Coordinates of C-alpha atoms and ligand atoms in Angstrom, one line a residue:
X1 CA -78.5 43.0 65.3
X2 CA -77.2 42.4 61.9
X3 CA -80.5 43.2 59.8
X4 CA -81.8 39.7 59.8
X5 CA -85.4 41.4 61.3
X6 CA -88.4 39.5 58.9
X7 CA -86.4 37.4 56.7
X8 CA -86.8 33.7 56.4
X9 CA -83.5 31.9 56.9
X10 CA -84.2 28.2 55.6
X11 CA -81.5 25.6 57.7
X12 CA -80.8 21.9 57.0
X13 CA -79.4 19.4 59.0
X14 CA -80.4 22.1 61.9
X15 CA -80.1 19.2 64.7
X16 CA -76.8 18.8 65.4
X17 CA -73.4 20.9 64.9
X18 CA -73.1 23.8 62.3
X19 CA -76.9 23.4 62.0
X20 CA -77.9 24.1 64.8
X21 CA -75.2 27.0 66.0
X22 CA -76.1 28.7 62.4
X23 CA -79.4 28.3 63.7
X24 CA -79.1 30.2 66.8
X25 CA -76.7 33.0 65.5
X26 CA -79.5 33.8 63.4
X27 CA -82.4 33.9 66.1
X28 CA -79.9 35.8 67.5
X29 CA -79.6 38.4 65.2
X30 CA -83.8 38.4 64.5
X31 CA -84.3 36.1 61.6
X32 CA -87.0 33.7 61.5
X33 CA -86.4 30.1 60.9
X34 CA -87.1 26.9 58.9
X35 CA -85.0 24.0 61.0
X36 CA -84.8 20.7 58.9
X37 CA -83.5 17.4 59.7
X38 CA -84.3 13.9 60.4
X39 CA -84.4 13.9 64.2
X40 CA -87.8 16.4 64.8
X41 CA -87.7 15.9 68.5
X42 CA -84.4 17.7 69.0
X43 CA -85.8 20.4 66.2
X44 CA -88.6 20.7 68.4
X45 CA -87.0 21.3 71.3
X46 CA -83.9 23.7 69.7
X47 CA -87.3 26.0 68.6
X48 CA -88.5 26.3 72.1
X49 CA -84.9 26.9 73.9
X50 CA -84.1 29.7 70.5
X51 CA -88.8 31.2 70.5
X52 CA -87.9 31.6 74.3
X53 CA -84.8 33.3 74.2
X54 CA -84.9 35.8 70.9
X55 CA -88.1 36.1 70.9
X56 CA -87.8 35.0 67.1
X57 CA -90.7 32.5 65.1
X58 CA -89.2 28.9 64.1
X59 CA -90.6 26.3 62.1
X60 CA -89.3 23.1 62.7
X61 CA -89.9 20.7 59.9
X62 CA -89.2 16.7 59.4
X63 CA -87.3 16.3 56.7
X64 CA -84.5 13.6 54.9
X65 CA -83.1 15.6 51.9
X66 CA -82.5 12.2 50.3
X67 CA -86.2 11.7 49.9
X68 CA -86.8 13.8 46.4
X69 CA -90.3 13.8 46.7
X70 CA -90.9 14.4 50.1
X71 CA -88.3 17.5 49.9
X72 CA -90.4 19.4 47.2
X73 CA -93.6 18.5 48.7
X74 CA -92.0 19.5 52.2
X75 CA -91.4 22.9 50.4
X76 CA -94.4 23.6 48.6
X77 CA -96.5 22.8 51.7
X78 CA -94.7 25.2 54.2
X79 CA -97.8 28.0 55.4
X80 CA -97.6 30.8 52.9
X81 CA -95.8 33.0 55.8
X82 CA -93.1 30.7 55.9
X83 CA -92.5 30.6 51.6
X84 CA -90.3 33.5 50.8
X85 CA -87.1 31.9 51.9
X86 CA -84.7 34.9 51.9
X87 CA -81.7 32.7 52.7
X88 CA -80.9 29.1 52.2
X89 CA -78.2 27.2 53.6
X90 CA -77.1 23.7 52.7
X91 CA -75.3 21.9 55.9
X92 CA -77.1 18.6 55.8
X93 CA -74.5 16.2 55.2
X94 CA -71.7 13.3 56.7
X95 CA -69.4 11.1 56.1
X96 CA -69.5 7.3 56.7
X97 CA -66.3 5.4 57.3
X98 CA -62.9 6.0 56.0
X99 CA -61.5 3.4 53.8
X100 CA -60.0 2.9 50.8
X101 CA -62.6 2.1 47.7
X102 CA -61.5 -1.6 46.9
X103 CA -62.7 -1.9 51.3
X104 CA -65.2 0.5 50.9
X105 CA -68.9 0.0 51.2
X106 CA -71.4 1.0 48.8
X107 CA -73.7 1.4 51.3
X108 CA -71.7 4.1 52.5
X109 CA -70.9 5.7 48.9
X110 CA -75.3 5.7 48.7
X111 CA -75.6 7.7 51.8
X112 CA -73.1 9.8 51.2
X113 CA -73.8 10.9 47.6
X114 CA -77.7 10.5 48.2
X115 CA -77.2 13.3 51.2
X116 CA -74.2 15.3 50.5
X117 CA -75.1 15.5 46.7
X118 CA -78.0 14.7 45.6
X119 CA -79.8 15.7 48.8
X120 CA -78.3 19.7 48.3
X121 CA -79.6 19.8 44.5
X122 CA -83.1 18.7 45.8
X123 CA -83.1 21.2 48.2
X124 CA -81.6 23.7 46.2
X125 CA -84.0 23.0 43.4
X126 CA -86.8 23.3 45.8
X127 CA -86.4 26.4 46.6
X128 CA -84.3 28.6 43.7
X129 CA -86.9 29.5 41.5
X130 CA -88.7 31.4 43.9
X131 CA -85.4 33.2 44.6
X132 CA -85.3 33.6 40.9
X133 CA -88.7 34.9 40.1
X134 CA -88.4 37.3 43.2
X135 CA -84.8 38.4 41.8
X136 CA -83.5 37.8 45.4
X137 CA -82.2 35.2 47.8
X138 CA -78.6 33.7 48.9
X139 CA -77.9 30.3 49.0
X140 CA -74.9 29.0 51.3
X141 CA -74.0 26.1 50.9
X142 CA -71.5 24.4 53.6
X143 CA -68.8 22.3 51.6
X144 CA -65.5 21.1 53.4
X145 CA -61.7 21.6 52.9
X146 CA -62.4 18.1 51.7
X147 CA -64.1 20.0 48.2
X148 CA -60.2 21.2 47.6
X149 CA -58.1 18.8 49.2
X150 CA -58.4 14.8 48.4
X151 CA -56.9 13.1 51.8
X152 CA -56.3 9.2 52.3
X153 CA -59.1 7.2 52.6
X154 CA -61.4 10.1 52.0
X155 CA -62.1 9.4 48.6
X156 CA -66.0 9.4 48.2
X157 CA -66.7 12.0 51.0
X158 CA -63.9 14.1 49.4
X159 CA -65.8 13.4 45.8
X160 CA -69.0 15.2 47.4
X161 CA -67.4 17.9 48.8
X162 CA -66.0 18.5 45.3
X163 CA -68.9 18.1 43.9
X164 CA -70.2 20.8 46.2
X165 CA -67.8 23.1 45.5
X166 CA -68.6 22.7 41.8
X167 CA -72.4 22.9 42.4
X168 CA -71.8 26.0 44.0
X169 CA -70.3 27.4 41.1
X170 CA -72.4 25.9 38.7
X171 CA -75.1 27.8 40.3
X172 CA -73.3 31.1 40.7
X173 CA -73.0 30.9 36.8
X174 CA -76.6 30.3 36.4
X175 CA -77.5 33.7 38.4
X176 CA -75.2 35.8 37.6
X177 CA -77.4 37.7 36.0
X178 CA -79.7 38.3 39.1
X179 CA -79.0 39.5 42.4
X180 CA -78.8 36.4 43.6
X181 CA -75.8 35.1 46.0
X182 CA -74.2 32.1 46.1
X183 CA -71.5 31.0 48.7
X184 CA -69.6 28.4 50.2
X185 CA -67.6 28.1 53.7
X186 CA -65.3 25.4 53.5
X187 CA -64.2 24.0 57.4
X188 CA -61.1 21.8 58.2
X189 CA -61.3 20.2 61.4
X190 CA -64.5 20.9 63.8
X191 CA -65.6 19.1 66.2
X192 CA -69.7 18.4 66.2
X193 CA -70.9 14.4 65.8
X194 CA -69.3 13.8 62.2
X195 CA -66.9 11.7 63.1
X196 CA -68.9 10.1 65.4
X197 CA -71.4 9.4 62.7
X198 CA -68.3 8.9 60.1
X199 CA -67.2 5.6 62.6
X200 CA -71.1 4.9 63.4
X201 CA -70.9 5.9 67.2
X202 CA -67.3 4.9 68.7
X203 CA -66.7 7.6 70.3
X204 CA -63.3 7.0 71.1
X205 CA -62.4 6.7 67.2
X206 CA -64.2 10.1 67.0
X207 CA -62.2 11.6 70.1
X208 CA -59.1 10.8 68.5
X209 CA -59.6 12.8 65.1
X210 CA -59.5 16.2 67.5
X211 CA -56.9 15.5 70.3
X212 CA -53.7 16.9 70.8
X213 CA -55.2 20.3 68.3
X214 CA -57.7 23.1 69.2
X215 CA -59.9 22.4 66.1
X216 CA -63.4 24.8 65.3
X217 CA -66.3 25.1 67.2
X218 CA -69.7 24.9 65.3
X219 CA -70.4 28.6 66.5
X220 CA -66.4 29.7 64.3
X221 CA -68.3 28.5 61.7
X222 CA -72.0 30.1 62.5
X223 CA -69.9 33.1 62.7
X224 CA -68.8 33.0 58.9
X225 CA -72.2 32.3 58.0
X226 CA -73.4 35.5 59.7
X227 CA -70.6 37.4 58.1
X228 CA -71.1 36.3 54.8
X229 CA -75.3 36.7 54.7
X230 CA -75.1 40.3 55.8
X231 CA -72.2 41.8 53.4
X232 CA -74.0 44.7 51.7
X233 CA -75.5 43.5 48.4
X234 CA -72.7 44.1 46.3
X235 CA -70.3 41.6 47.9
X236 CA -70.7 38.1 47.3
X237 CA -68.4 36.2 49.4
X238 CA -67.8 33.0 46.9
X239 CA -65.9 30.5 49.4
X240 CA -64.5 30.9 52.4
X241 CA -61.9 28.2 53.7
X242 CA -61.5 27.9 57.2
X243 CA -59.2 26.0 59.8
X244 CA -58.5 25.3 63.2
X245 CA -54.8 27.6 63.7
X246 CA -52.7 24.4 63.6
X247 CA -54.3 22.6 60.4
X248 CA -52.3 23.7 57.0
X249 CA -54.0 21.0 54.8
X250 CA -56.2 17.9 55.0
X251 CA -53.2 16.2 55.9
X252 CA -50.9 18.4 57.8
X253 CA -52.0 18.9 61.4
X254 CA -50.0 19.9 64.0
X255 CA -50.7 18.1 67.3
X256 CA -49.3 18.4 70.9
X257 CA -48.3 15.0 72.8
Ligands
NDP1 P1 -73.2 16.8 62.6 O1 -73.2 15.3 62.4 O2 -73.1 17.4 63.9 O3 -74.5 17.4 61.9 C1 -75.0 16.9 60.6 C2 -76.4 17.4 60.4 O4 -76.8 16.9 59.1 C3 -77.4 16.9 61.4 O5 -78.3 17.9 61.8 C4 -78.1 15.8 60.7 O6 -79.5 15.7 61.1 C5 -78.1 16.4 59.3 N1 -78.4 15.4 58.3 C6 -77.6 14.3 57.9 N2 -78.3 13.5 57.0 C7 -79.4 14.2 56.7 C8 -80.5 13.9 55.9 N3 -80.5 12.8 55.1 N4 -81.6 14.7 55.8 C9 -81.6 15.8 56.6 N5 -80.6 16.2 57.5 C10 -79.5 15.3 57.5 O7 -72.0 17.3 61.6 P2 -71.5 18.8 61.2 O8 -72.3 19.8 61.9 O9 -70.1 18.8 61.4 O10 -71.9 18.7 59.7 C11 -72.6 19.7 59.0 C12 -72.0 19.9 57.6 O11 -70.6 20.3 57.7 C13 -71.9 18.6 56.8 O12 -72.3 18.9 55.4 C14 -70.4 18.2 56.8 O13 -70.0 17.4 55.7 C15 -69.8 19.5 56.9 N6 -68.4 19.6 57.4 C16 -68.1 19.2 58.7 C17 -66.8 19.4 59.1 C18 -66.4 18.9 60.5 O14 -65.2 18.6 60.7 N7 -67.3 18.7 61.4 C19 -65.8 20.1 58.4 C20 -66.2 20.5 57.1 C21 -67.5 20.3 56.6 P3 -80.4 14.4 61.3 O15 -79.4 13.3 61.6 O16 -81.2 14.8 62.5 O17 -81.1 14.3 60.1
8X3_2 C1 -65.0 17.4 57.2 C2 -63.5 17.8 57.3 O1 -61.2 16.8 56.8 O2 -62.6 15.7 58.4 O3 -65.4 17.8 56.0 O4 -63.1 15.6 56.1 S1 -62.6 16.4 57.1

């Protein structure tokens, strides 16, 4: 156990991938949990499989951080037991297609920036002042190698993962003088349904991005998360960049035949 016992750990995007393996590293370790994302039926069913086996309270809750309204109301409505979030961490996000910008859609550029963006402030914004007034609270948000490195055809994802990474110190400046935390982990090449959602379901588009190269596992990247939440309160761990053994850069991968 990693001293997780009582608090509130508040996930999004806890349905699928990092979600969902930061979700049960932390029933693991006795935190109780707020799950978000669209799909409720797989939140639903994640909080039985995780009640049953750490014995641990969830809370699933329905919930599109694009939808501003909906995500503050969403907040303020959660059952008083459920309203000191002691940690928040902002996965929710994706990519959609990988094009250059004179062939990209602005469909995809919405989604994007309306989830990876604007989706973490309203989340964020949601719940930080009760961090504030309490003088407590981390908020870990999960940006990309993409917030460093700007790769072809990336463009617009890369452009929210930036804009993550300078969210998360934007914040970090505003709290500095609380004992608030503020972190990032930054992954390179995992495999979870991103790409599968980046090429809207063919799977064998997605496949390709990870062969020939052992890439993460959503639980490498649960395991971060765990490290950095439970650092005694004098360390914050800023950013954290982490990549499969044979990625040096967005770019540079070394695969196998
Ligand atoms: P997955 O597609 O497996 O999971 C994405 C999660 O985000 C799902 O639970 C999905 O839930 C949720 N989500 C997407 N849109 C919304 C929305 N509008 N409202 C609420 N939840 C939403 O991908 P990953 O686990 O890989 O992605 C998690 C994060 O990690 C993302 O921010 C991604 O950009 C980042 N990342 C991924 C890397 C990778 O290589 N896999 C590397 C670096 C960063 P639902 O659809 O049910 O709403
Ligand atoms: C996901 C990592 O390099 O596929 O953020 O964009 S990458």
């Amino acid at each position: 156990m990693k001293g997780f016992n009582n608090k509130i750990v508040f996930i999004t995007g806890a349905s699928s991938g990092f979600g969902k393996a930061i979700a049960e590293q932390f029933a693991k370790n006795g935190a109780n949990l707020i799950i978000a994302a669209r799909r409720y039926e797989r939140l639903k069913e994640l909080s039985v499989i995780l009640k049953k086996k750490y014995k641990t309270e969830i809370y699933p809750l329905k919930l599109d951080v694009r939808k501003k309204s909906d995500v503050f109301k969403a907040v303020k409505a959660l059952p008083v037991k459920w309203q000191k979030i002691d940690i928040l961490i902002n996965n929710a996000g994706l990519s959609r297609g990988l094009d250059t910008l004179h062939e990209g859609s602005t469909k995809d550029w919405d989604e994007m920036i309306d989830t990876n963006v604007k989706g973490l402030l309203y989340v964020t914004k949601a719940v930080l002042p009760q961090m504030v007034k309490r003088n407590s609270g981390h908020i870990i948000n999960i940006g990309s190698i993409a917030g460093h490195e700007v790769y072809p055809k990336g463009n617009v994802y890369c452009a929210t993962k930036h804009a993550v990474d300078a969210i998360t110190k934007g914040i970090r400046i505003d709290v500095v003088n609380t004992d608030i935390r503020v972190s990032t982990i930054d992954p390179g090449l995992a495999e979870t349904e991103f790409s599968i959602i980046r090429f809207r379901g063919n799977v064998n588009k997605a496949k390709a991005v990870y062969t020939g190269i052992e890439v993460l596992r959503a639980e490498d990247i649960a395991d971060a998360v765990i490290y950095t939440a439970s650092r005694p309160l004098r360390v914050n761990i800023a950013e954290m960049i982490i990549m499969p053994n044979k990625q040096a850069s967005s770019t540079i991968v070394h695969r196998k035949n």
